[in-house]
Tab-separated table of N, CA and C in Angstrom:
chain	number	residue	atom	x	y	z
A	947	MET	N	-140.130	97.778	-67.164
A	947	MET	CA	-140.654	97.005	-66.061
A	947	MET	C	-139.607	96.957	-64.953
A	948	VAL	N	-140.036	97.213	-63.749
A	948	VAL	CA	-139.148	97.201	-62.604
A	948	VAL	C	-139.167	95.812	-61.984
A	949	SER	N	-137.988	95.259	-61.784
A	949	SER	CA	-137.927	93.938	-61.150
A	949	SER	C	-137.991	94.095	-59.636
A	950	PRO	N	-138.489	93.078	-58.929
A	950	PRO	CA	-138.580	93.169	-57.484
A	950	PRO	C	-137.198	93.346	-56.867
A	951	ALA	N	-137.140	94.122	-55.824
A	951	ALA	CA	-135.874	94.382	-55.150
A	951	ALA	C	-135.411	93.133	-54.402
A	952	ALA	N	-134.117	92.965	-54.370
A	952	ALA	CA	-133.549	91.852	-53.603
A	952	ALA	C	-133.702	92.160	-52.117
A	953	PRO	N	-133.816	91.129	-51.295
A	953	PRO	CA	-133.925	91.356	-49.852
A	953	PRO	C	-132.723	92.145	-49.345
A	954	LEU	N	-132.962	92.946	-48.351
A	954	LEU	CA	-131.881	93.732	-47.771
A	954	LEU	C	-130.892	92.810	-47.072
A	955	LYS	N	-129.639	93.127	-47.204
A	955	LYS	CA	-128.582	92.344	-46.561
A	955	LYS	C	-127.864	93.209	-45.525
A	956	THR	N	-128.608	94.080	-44.859
A	956	THR	CA	-128.023	94.961	-43.859
A	956	THR	C	-127.396	94.124	-42.748
A	957	PRO	N	-126.132	94.383	-42.431
A	957	PRO	CA	-125.496	93.593	-41.376
A	957	PRO	C	-126.063	93.953	-39.994
A	958	THR	N	-126.659	92.979	-39.338
A	958	THR	CA	-127.197	93.162	-38.002
A	958	THR	C	-127.268	91.810	-37.313
A	959	ASP	N	-127.099	91.833	-35.999
A	959	ASP	CA	-127.228	90.584	-35.252
A	959	ASP	C	-128.609	90.446	-34.626
A	960	LEU	N	-129.496	91.395	-34.915
A	960	LEU	CA	-130.854	91.342	-34.377
A	960	LEU	C	-131.650	90.281	-35.117
A	961	LYS	N	-132.436	89.539	-34.373
A	961	LYS	CA	-133.294	88.533	-34.998
A	961	LYS	C	-134.326	89.245	-35.863
A	962	SER	N	-134.574	88.726	-37.048
A	962	SER	CA	-135.406	89.439	-38.018
A	962	SER	C	-136.818	89.717	-37.518
A	963	ASN	N	-137.462	88.776	-36.837
A	963	ASN	CA	-138.829	89.009	-36.366
A	963	ASN	C	-138.872	90.100	-35.305
A	964	ALA	N	-137.909	90.074	-34.384
A	964	ALA	CA	-137.867	91.087	-33.328
A	964	ALA	C	-137.556	92.460	-33.927
A	965	ALA	N	-136.601	92.502	-34.837
A	965	ALA	CA	-136.242	93.773	-35.482
A	965	ALA	C	-137.404	94.301	-36.312
A	966	LYS	N	-138.142	93.408	-36.937
A	966	LYS	CA	-139.305	93.824	-37.736
A	966	LYS	C	-140.376	94.447	-36.853
A	967	SER	N	-140.603	93.892	-35.668
A	967	SER	CA	-141.587	94.474	-34.746
A	967	SER	C	-141.180	95.876	-34.315
A	968	VAL	N	-139.899	96.059	-34.031
A	968	VAL	CA	-139.396	97.381	-33.661
A	968	VAL	C	-139.542	98.330	-34.844
A	969	ALA	N	-139.184	97.873	-36.032
A	969	ALA	CA	-139.281	98.707	-37.232
A	969	ALA	C	-140.722	99.129	-37.494
A	970	GLU	N	-141.659	98.216	-37.324
A	970	GLU	CA	-143.074	98.556	-37.532
A	970	GLU	C	-143.509	99.645	-36.548
A	971	ALA	N	-143.099	99.533	-35.293
A	971	ALA	CA	-143.435	100.559	-34.299
A	971	ALA	C	-142.772	101.887	-34.652
A	972	LEU	N	-141.523	101.828	-35.099
A	972	LEU	CA	-140.819	103.066	-35.468
A	972	LEU	C	-141.428	103.705	-36.707
A	973	ASN	N	-141.948	102.903	-37.641
A	973	ASN	CA	-142.596	103.482	-38.819
A	973	ASN	C	-143.879	104.221	-38.442
A	974	ILE	N	-144.597	103.740	-37.455
A	974	ILE	CA	-145.774	104.464	-36.971
A	974	ILE	C	-145.329	105.769	-36.313
A	975	ILE	N	-144.274	105.715	-35.532
A	975	ILE	CA	-143.734	106.922	-34.901
A	975	ILE	C	-143.251	107.901	-35.964
A	976	LEU	N	-142.641	107.376	-37.005
A	976	LEU	CA	-142.187	108.234	-38.106
A	976	LEU	C	-143.372	108.912	-38.788
A	977	ALA	N	-144.408	108.147	-39.085
A	977	ALA	CA	-145.604	108.725	-39.713
A	977	ALA	C	-146.229	109.775	-38.800
A	978	ASP	N	-146.311	109.465	-37.516
A	978	ASP	CA	-146.869	110.432	-36.566
A	978	ASP	C	-145.987	111.669	-36.448
A	979	SER	N	-144.697	111.492	-36.562
A	979	SER	CA	-143.791	112.640	-36.505
A	979	SER	C	-143.996	113.556	-37.703
A	980	PHE	N	-144.165	112.973	-38.892
A	980	PHE	CA	-144.456	113.805	-40.059
A	980	PHE	C	-145.803	114.513	-39.909
A	981	ALA	N	-146.822	113.793	-39.437
A	981	ALA	CA	-148.144	114.402	-39.243
A	981	ALA	C	-148.077	115.504	-38.190
A	982	LEU	N	-147.349	115.259	-37.104
A	982	LEU	CA	-147.210	116.257	-36.047
A	982	LEU	C	-146.410	117.454	-36.532
A	983	TYR	N	-145.393	117.215	-37.335
A	983	TYR	CA	-144.618	118.308	-37.924
A	983	TYR	C	-145.525	119.216	-38.754
A	984	LEU	N	-146.311	118.612	-39.642
A	984	LEU	CA	-147.162	119.417	-40.520
A	984	LEU	C	-148.232	120.161	-39.717
A	985	LYS	N	-148.794	119.509	-38.706
A	985	LYS	CA	-149.796	120.185	-37.878
A	985	LYS	C	-149.158	121.342	-37.108
A	986	THR	N	-147.959	121.123	-36.601
A	986	THR	CA	-147.261	122.183	-35.858
A	986	THR	C	-146.960	123.354	-36.778
A	987	LYS	N	-146.512	123.078	-38.008
A	987	LYS	CA	-146.266	124.161	-38.969
A	987	LYS	C	-147.577	124.854	-39.355
A	988	ASN	N	-148.638	124.086	-39.541
A	988	ASN	CA	-149.944	124.663	-39.847
A	988	ASN	C	-150.333	125.665	-38.757
A	989	PHE	N	-150.221	125.253	-37.511
A	989	PHE	CA	-150.585	126.144	-36.409
A	989	PHE	C	-149.603	127.318	-36.315
A	990	HIS	N	-148.342	127.082	-36.597
A	990	HIS	CA	-147.335	128.155	-36.646
A	990	HIS	C	-147.743	129.213	-37.677
A	991	TRP	N	-148.183	128.764	-38.850
A	991	TRP	CA	-148.572	129.693	-39.908
A	991	TRP	C	-149.859	130.437	-39.586
A	992	HIS	N	-150.761	129.802	-38.819
A	992	HIS	CA	-152.098	130.358	-38.631
A	992	HIS	C	-152.397	130.873	-37.234
A	993	VAL	N	-151.420	130.851	-36.337
A	993	VAL	CA	-151.675	131.352	-34.988
A	993	VAL	C	-151.936	132.859	-35.044
A	994	SER	N	-152.753	133.312	-34.112
A	994	SER	CA	-153.079	134.736	-34.055
A	994	SER	C	-153.286	135.125	-32.598
A	995	GLY	N	-153.484	136.417	-32.379
A	995	GLY	CA	-153.825	136.864	-31.043
A	995	GLY	C	-152.686	137.556	-30.307
A	996	PRO	N	-152.945	137.895	-29.057
A	996	PRO	CA	-151.989	138.697	-28.293
A	996	PRO	C	-150.656	137.997	-28.006
A	997	HIS	N	-150.619	136.682	-28.078
A	997	HIS	CA	-149.371	135.946	-27.838
A	997	HIS	C	-148.768	135.441	-29.143
A	998	PHE	N	-149.153	136.085	-30.243
A	998	PHE	CA	-148.743	135.633	-31.568
A	998	PHE	C	-147.245	135.356	-31.660
A	999	ARG	N	-146.432	136.351	-31.318
A	999	ARG	CA	-144.983	136.200	-31.505
A	999	ARG	C	-144.435	135.024	-30.698
A	1000	ASP	N	-144.807	134.929	-29.444
A	1000	ASP	CA	-144.307	133.845	-28.590
A	1000	ASP	C	-144.727	132.478	-29.132
A	1001	TYR	N	-146.002	132.333	-29.484
A	1001	TYR	CA	-146.501	131.052	-29.984
A	1001	TYR	C	-145.889	130.725	-31.350
A	1002	HIS	N	-145.826	131.746	-32.202
A	1002	HIS	CA	-145.273	131.576	-33.545
A	1002	HIS	C	-143.839	131.043	-33.465
A	1003	LEU	N	-143.029	131.649	-32.620
A	1003	LEU	CA	-141.640	131.219	-32.480
A	1003	LEU	C	-141.529	129.839	-31.833
A	1004	MET	N	-142.309	129.585	-30.788
A	1004	MET	CA	-142.272	128.294	-30.114
A	1004	MET	C	-142.670	127.171	-31.077
A	1005	LEU	N	-143.733	127.387	-31.835
A	1005	LEU	CA	-144.198	126.352	-32.755
A	1005	LEU	C	-143.186	126.101	-33.874
A	1006	ASP	N	-142.508	127.162	-34.311
A	1006	ASP	CA	-141.479	126.985	-35.330
A	1006	ASP	C	-140.308	126.174	-34.774
A	1007	GLU	N	-139.898	126.455	-33.549
A	1007	GLU	CA	-138.824	125.686	-32.915
A	1007	GLU	C	-139.225	124.222	-32.758
A	1008	GLN	N	-140.456	123.998	-32.327
A	1008	GLN	CA	-140.912	122.627	-32.137
A	1008	GLN	C	-140.991	121.880	-33.459
A	1009	ALA	N	-141.475	122.546	-34.487
A	1009	ALA	CA	-141.553	121.898	-35.806
A	1009	ALA	C	-140.162	121.507	-36.295
A	1010	ALA	N	-139.194	122.385	-36.112
A	1010	ALA	CA	-137.819	122.082	-36.535
A	1010	ALA	C	-137.272	120.871	-35.777
A	1011	GLU	N	-137.568	120.798	-34.499
A	1011	GLU	CA	-137.118	119.663	-33.688
A	1011	GLU	C	-137.754	118.357	-34.160
A	1012	ILE	N	-139.044	118.422	-34.470
A	1012	ILE	CA	-139.761	117.225	-34.918
A	1012	ILE	C	-139.226	116.741	-36.262
A	1013	ILE	N	-139.078	117.655	-37.217
A	1013	ILE	CA	-138.615	117.234	-38.546
A	1013	ILE	C	-137.187	116.699	-38.477
A	1014	ALA	N	-136.375	117.231	-37.583
A	1014	ALA	CA	-135.000	116.739	-37.426
A	1014	ALA	C	-134.982	115.282	-36.964
A	1015	SER	N	-135.974	114.893	-36.185
A	1015	SER	CA	-136.005	113.516	-35.674
A	1015	SER	C	-136.385	112.502	-36.757
A	1016	THR	N	-137.051	112.954	-37.812
A	1016	THR	CA	-137.559	111.999	-38.806
A	1016	THR	C	-136.433	111.238	-39.501
A	1017	ASP	N	-135.346	111.907	-39.793
A	1017	ASP	CA	-134.237	111.234	-40.459
A	1017	ASP	C	-133.620	110.189	-39.533
A	1018	GLU	N	-133.475	110.521	-38.265
A	1018	GLU	CA	-132.923	109.566	-37.296
A	1018	GLU	C	-133.818	108.335	-37.164
A	1019	ILE	N	-135.125	108.552	-37.134
A	1019	ILE	CA	-136.063	107.435	-37.004
A	1019	ILE	C	-135.965	106.520	-38.223
A	1020	ALA	N	-136.026	107.122	-39.406
A	1020	ALA	CA	-135.969	106.327	-40.638
A	1020	ALA	C	-134.638	105.586	-40.760
A	1021	GLU	N	-133.554	106.253	-40.424
A	1021	GLU	CA	-132.252	105.598	-40.516
A	1021	GLU	C	-132.129	104.458	-39.509
A	1022	ARG	N	-132.755	104.598	-38.350
A	1022	ARG	CA	-132.717	103.510	-37.362
A	1022	ARG	C	-133.442	102.280	-37.917
A	1023	VAL	N	-134.557	102.506	-38.585
A	1023	VAL	CA	-135.295	101.392	-39.207
A	1023	VAL	C	-134.413	100.701	-40.244
A	1024	ARG	N	-133.744	101.482	-41.060
A	1024	ARG	CA	-132.894	100.912	-42.121
A	1024	ARG	C	-131.687	100.177	-41.556
A	1025	LYS	N	-131.120	100.691	-40.460
A	1025	LYS	CA	-129.952	100.039	-39.856
A	1025	LYS	C	-130.277	98.637	-39.368
A	1026	THR	N	-131.548	98.378	-39.099
A	1026	THR	CA	-131.940	97.047	-38.627
A	1026	THR	C	-132.354	96.126	-39.777
A	1027	GLY	N	-132.146	96.595	-41.014
A	1027	GLY	CA	-132.434	95.757	-42.174
A	1027	GLY	C	-133.871	95.813	-42.644
A	1028	ASN	N	-134.600	96.811	-42.198
A	1028	ASN	CA	-136.010	96.932	-42.572
A	1028	ASN	C	-136.218	98.124	-43.496
A	1029	THR	N	-137.424	98.252	-44.008
A	1029	THR	CA	-137.756	99.367	-44.890
A	1029	THR	C	-138.642	100.350	-44.146
A	1030	THR	N	-138.653	101.551	-44.653
A	1030	THR	CA	-139.413	102.603	-43.994
A	1030	THR	C	-140.391	103.255	-44.973
A	1031	LEU	N	-141.012	104.310	-44.542
A	1031	LEU	CA	-142.059	104.970	-45.322
A	1031	LEU	C	-141.505	105.522	-46.625
A	1032	ARG	N	-142.389	105.571	-47.634
A	1032	ARG	CA	-141.940	105.974	-48.959
A	1032	ARG	C	-142.698	107.143	-49.563
A	1033	SER	N	-143.834	107.519	-48.969
A	1033	SER	CA	-144.650	108.551	-49.620
A	1033	SER	C	-145.623	109.182	-48.623
A	1034	ILE	N	-146.275	110.237	-49.077
A	1034	ILE	CA	-147.320	110.875	-48.272
A	1034	ILE	C	-148.439	109.872	-48.004
A	1035	GLY	N	-148.786	109.085	-49.008
A	1035	GLY	CA	-149.820	108.066	-48.823
A	1035	GLY	C	-149.414	107.031	-47.789
A	1036	ASP	N	-148.146	106.647	-47.803
A	1036	ASP	CA	-147.631	105.691	-46.827
A	1036	ASP	C	-147.705	106.294	-45.417
A	1037	ILE	N	-147.364	107.559	-45.303
A	1037	ILE	CA	-147.487	108.251	-44.012
A	1037	ILE	C	-148.944	108.210	-43.555
A	1038	ALA	N	-149.859	108.551	-44.445
A	1038	ALA	CA	-151.283	108.588	-44.095
A	1038	ALA	C	-151.794	107.213	-43.655
A	1039	ARG	N	-151.284	106.162	-44.265
A	1039	ARG	CA	-151.714	104.805	-43.883
A	1039	ARG	C	-151.193	104.396	-42.511
A	1040	HIS	N	-150.101	104.979	-42.060
A	1040	HIS	CA	-149.487	104.586	-40.798
A	1040	HIS	C	-149.769	105.539	-39.626
A	1041	GLN	N	-150.102	106.788	-39.915
A	1041	GLN	CA	-150.211	107.778	-38.842
A	1041	GLN	C	-151.401	107.517	-37.930
A	1042	THR	N	-151.210	107.836	-36.655
A	1042	THR	CA	-152.311	107.793	-35.688
A	1042	THR	C	-152.655	109.191	-35.203
A	1043	VAL	N	-151.767	110.153	-35.407
A	1043	VAL	CA	-152.051	111.556	-35.092
A	1043	VAL	C	-153.058	112.058	-36.118
A	1044	THR	N	-154.137	112.674	-35.634
A	1044	THR	CA	-155.159	113.153	-36.565
A	1044	THR	C	-154.782	114.514	-37.139
A	1045	ASP	N	-155.151	114.729	-38.383
A	1045	ASP	CA	-154.919	116.015	-39.037
A	1045	ASP	C	-155.938	117.028	-38.523
A	1046	ASN	N	-155.611	118.301	-38.710
A	1046	ASN	CA	-156.544	119.372	-38.391
A	1046	ASN	C	-156.617	120.275	-39.609
A	1047	ASP	N	-157.737	120.209	-40.325
A	1047	ASP	CA	-157.927	120.990	-41.540
A	1047	ASP	C	-158.861	122.183	-41.337
A	1048	ALA	N	-159.121	122.534	-40.089
A	1048	ALA	CA	-160.050	123.627	-39.803
A	1048	ALA	C	-159.512	124.948	-40.348
A	1049	ASP	N	-160.427	125.796	-40.807
A	1049	ASP	CA	-160.035	127.112	-41.301
A	1049	ASP	C	-159.517	128.001	-40.178
A	1050	PHE	N	-160.062	127.831	-38.980
A	1050	PHE	CA	-159.608	128.623	-37.833
A	1050	PHE	C	-159.579	127.741	-36.595
A	1051	VAL	N	-158.501	127.853	-35.853
A	1051	VAL	CA	-158.371	127.174	-34.567
A	1051	VAL	C	-157.892	128.230	-33.575
A	1052	ALA	N	-158.580	128.347	-32.474
A	1052	ALA	CA	-158.176	129.313	-31.450
A	1052	ALA	C	-156.799	128.930	-30.913
A	1053	PRO	N	-155.964	129.912	-30.602
A	1053	PRO	CA	-154.612	129.616	-30.122
A	1053	PRO	C	-154.575	128.634	-28.942
A	1054	ALA	N	-155.454	128.789	-27.979
A	1054	ALA	CA	-155.466	127.873	-26.827
A	1054	ALA	C	-155.776	126.448	-27.275
A	1055	ASP	N	-156.667	126.308	-28.246
A	1055	ASP	CA	-156.998	124.983	-28.771
A	1055	ASP	C	-155.824	124.378	-29.542
A	1056	MET	N	-155.078	125.228	-30.244
A	1056	MET	CA	-153.882	124.761	-30.948
A	1056	MET	C	-152.898	124.155	-29.953
A	1057	LEU	N	-152.625	124.901	-28.891
A	1057	LEU	CA	-151.652	124.445	-27.897
A	1057	LEU	C	-152.105	123.149	-27.238
A	1058	ASN	N	-153.389	123.084	-26.890
A	1058	ASN	CA	-153.916	121.874	-26.248
A	1058	ASN	C	-153.851	120.659	-27.179
A	1059	GLU	N	-154.201	120.875	-28.431
A	1059	GLU	CA	-154.183	119.771	-29.390
A	1059	GLU	C	-152.762	119.259	-29.614
A	1060	LEU	N	-151.830	120.177	-29.782
A	1060	LEU	CA	-150.441	119.771	-29.975
A	1060	LEU	C	-149.873	119.107	-28.722
A	1061	ARG	N	-150.245	119.609	-27.553
A	1061	ARG	CA	-149.811	118.979	-26.302
A	1061	ARG	C	-150.289	117.519	-26.262
A	1062	ASP	N	-151.572	117.330	-26.537
A	1062	ASP	CA	-152.134	115.974	-26.517
A	1062	ASP	C	-151.477	115.071	-27.563
A	1063	ASP	N	-151.195	115.621	-28.744
A	1063	ASP	CA	-150.542	114.836	-29.792
A	1063	ASP	C	-149.123	114.433	-29.368
A	1064	ASN	N	-148.404	115.345	-28.740
A	1064	ASN	CA	-147.066	115.014	-28.263
A	1064	ASN	C	-147.121	113.960	-27.163
A	1065	LEU	N	-148.113	114.042	-26.298
A	1065	LEU	CA	-148.252	113.032	-25.242
A	1065	LEU	C	-148.628	111.671	-25.832
A	1066	LYS	N	-149.421	111.678	-26.900
A	1066	LYS	CA	-149.746	110.422	-27.588
A	1066	LYS	C	-148.481	109.840	-28.214
A	1067	LEU	N	-147.640	110.707	-28.751
A	1067	LEU	CA	-146.370	110.260	-29.312
A	1067	LEU	C	-145.496	109.640	-28.217
A	1068	VAL	N	-145.503	110.239	-27.028
A	1068	VAL	CA	-144.751	109.681	-25.900
A	1068	VAL	C	-145.230	108.261	-25.599
A	1069	GLU	N	-146.529	108.047	-25.602
A	1069	GLU	CA	-147.067	106.694	-25.366
A	1069	GLU	C	-146.545	105.710	-26.407
A	1070	SER	N	-146.556	106.109	-27.669
A	1070	SER	CA	-146.055	105.242	-28.738
A	1070	SER	C	-144.565	104.970	-28.575
A	1071	LEU	N	-143.837	105.980	-28.157
A	1071	LEU	CA	-142.400	105.812	-27.938
A	1071	LEU	C	-142.132	104.829	-26.803
A	1072	ARG	N	-142.910	104.910	-25.753
A	1072	ARG	CA	-142.731	103.975	-24.633
A	1072	ARG	C	-143.026	102.532	-25.076
A	1073	GLU	N	-144.053	102.366	-25.890
A	1073	GLU	CA	-144.368	101.029	-26.413
A	1073	GLU	C	-143.238	100.518	-27.309
A	1074	ALA	N	-142.693	101.401	-28.141
A	1074	ALA	CA	-141.583	101.012	-29.022
A	1074	ALA	C	-140.344	100.672	-28.196
A	1075	LYS	N	-140.125	101.395	-27.110
A	1075	LYS	CA	-138.982	101.098	-26.242
A	1075	LYS	C	-139.113	99.699	-25.646
A	1076	ASP	N	-140.319	99.343	-25.210
A	1076	ASP	CA	-140.536	97.992	-24.681
A	1076	ASP	C	-140.207	96.937	-25.741
A	1077	LEU	N	-140.634	97.183	-26.977
A	1077	LEU	CA	-140.326	96.251	-28.071
A	1077	LEU	C	-138.821	96.178	-28.322
A	1078	ALA	N	-138.170	97.340	-28.325
A	1078	ALA	CA	-136.727	97.374	-28.564
A	1078	ALA	C	-135.977	96.644	-27.451
A	1079	ASP	N	-136.397	96.864	-26.219
A	1079	ASP	CA	-135.760	96.160	-25.103
A	1079	ASP	C	-135.955	94.655	-25.230
A	1080	GLY	N	-137.151	94.235	-25.606
A	1080	GLY	CA	-137.425	92.816	-25.792
A	1080	GLY	C	-136.618	92.212	-26.930
A	1081	ALA	N	-136.304	93.020	-27.931
A	1081	ALA	CA	-135.520	92.557	-29.079
A	1081	ALA	C	-134.016	92.673	-28.835
A	1082	LYS	N	-133.647	93.173	-27.662
A	1082	LYS	CA	-132.236	93.439	-27.336
A	1082	LYS	C	-131.623	94.430	-28.330
A	1083	ASP	N	-132.458	95.347	-28.792
A	1083	ASP	CA	-132.041	96.392	-29.725
A	1083	ASP	C	-131.664	97.623	-28.888
A	1084	ASN	N	-130.461	97.570	-28.326
A	1084	ASN	CA	-130.007	98.616	-27.414
A	1084	ASN	C	-129.947	99.987	-28.074
A	1085	ALA	N	-129.527	100.040	-29.311
A	1085	ALA	CA	-129.397	101.327	-29.992
A	1085	ALA	C	-130.761	101.995	-30.167
A	1086	SER	N	-131.757	101.221	-30.610
A	1086	SER	CA	-133.102	101.796	-30.751
A	1086	SER	C	-133.631	102.215	-29.383
A	1087	SER	N	-133.441	101.373	-28.391
A	1087	SER	CA	-133.920	101.677	-27.046
A	1087	SER	C	-133.329	102.982	-26.532
A	1088	GLY	N	-132.035	103.153	-26.724
A	1088	GLY	CA	-131.366	104.355	-26.241
A	1088	GLY	C	-131.829	105.622	-26.936
A	1089	ILE	N	-131.958	105.575	-28.252
A	1089	ILE	CA	-132.354	106.772	-28.987
A	1089	ILE	C	-133.832	107.095	-28.757
A	1090	ILE	N	-134.620	106.067	-28.489
A	1090	ILE	CA	-136.034	106.302	-28.155
A	1090	ILE	C	-136.135	107.119	-26.875
A	1091	ASP	N	-135.219	106.907	-25.938
A	1091	ASP	CA	-135.200	107.721	-24.712
A	1091	ASP	C	-135.062	109.202	-25.047
A	1092	THR	N	-134.188	109.514	-25.989
A	1092	THR	CA	-133.984	110.913	-26.391
A	1092	THR	C	-135.240	111.479	-27.030
A	1093	TRP	N	-135.851	110.722	-27.940
A	1093	TRP	CA	-137.063	111.198	-28.605
A	1093	TRP	C	-138.200	111.378	-27.599
A	1094	THR	N	-138.267	110.492	-26.611
A	1094	THR	CA	-139.295	110.606	-25.577
A	1094	THR	C	-139.095	111.886	-24.785
A	1095	ASP	N	-137.868	112.152	-24.390
A	1095	ASP	CA	-137.569	113.365	-23.628
A	1095	ASP	C	-137.941	114.620	-24.425
A	1096	LEU	N	-137.644	114.632	-25.702
A	1096	LEU	CA	-137.967	115.794	-26.535
A	1096	LEU	C	-139.482	115.991	-26.645
A	1097	ALA	N	-140.224	114.897	-26.840
A	1097	ALA	CA	-141.689	115.002	-26.947
A	1097	ALA	C	-142.294	115.441	-25.615
A	1098	GLU	N	-141.765	114.931	-24.510
A	1098	GLU	CA	-142.250	115.363	-23.190
A	1098	GLU	C	-141.970	116.848	-22.971
A	1099	ARG	N	-140.811	117.298	-23.416
A	1099	ARG	CA	-140.463	118.720	-23.289
A	1099	ARG	C	-141.412	119.589	-24.110
A	1100	ARG	N	-141.701	119.160	-25.325
A	1100	ARG	CA	-142.647	119.925	-26.150
A	1100	ARG	C	-144.017	119.990	-25.483
A	1101	ALA	N	-144.487	118.863	-24.959
A	1101	ALA	CA	-145.790	118.829	-24.278
A	1101	ALA	C	-145.788	119.761	-23.072
A	1102	TRP	N	-144.709	119.765	-22.331
A	1102	TRP	CA	-144.587	120.630	-21.152
A	1102	TRP	C	-144.638	122.104	-21.568
A	1103	PHE	N	-143.873	122.479	-22.597
A	1103	PHE	CA	-143.882	123.870	-23.055
A	1103	PHE	C	-145.271	124.279	-23.531
A	1104	LEU	N	-145.929	123.408	-24.259
A	1104	LEU	CA	-147.282	123.714	-24.751
A	1104	LEU	C	-148.257	123.854	-23.585
A	1105	PHE	N	-148.113	123.005	-22.591
A	1105	PHE	CA	-148.952	123.099	-21.382
A	1105	PHE	C	-148.720	124.424	-20.677
A	1106	GLU	N	-147.468	124.750	-20.418
A	1106	GLU	CA	-147.153	125.982	-19.685
A	1106	GLU	C	-147.561	127.223	-20.475
A	1107	ALA	N	-147.352	127.218	-21.789
A	1107	ALA	CA	-147.714	128.377	-22.613
A	1107	ALA	C	-149.225	128.573	-22.641
A	1108	GLY	N	-149.984	127.500	-22.497
A	1108	GLY	CA	-151.437	127.583	-22.582
A	1108	GLY	C	-152.147	127.759	-21.259
A	1109	ARG	N	-151.390	127.794	-20.164
A	1109	ARG	CA	-152.043	127.953	-18.848
A	1109	ARG	C	-152.649	129.332	-18.711
A	1110	ALA	N	-153.831	129.370	-18.109
A	1110	ALA	CA	-154.514	130.648	-17.901
A	1110	ALA	C	-153.825	131.467	-16.817
A	1111	SER	N	-153.286	130.799	-15.828
A	1111	SER	CA	-152.538	131.518	-14.781
A	1111	SER	C	-151.608	130.596	-14.061
């Protein structure tokens, strides 16, 4: 029998309610990052057509960037004395990015869907930044700026790669 875990005693000067609100927002961003990573890899594996090589490489680079951010997000949650996601089921319960299980997706549709998902992530990041600023959580606020810039860059690349002319 497993006994209940003792409360975390992470040293922080952040007020627990404010830090918890930031952590909850970051856990949604974390879940969305995992969902976006898997969707990006799915499209990387299944892209086809005349721009195959360019799209394949771009999507692989973007997936690597997204997965790299997940550890930073989770560690930021833990540094504030909160807990983070624990399983695929936990990710599924928190994610707002929708999965794509289609057998075939046209390359242009892949790019558009990923662009929109990255822009949705930007919206969530901006909301989390507002919470972090309100909580006086300067470290979360600052790193959220970096994650926002990366998601905006991915959306921009996907937009430009998918333009007809």
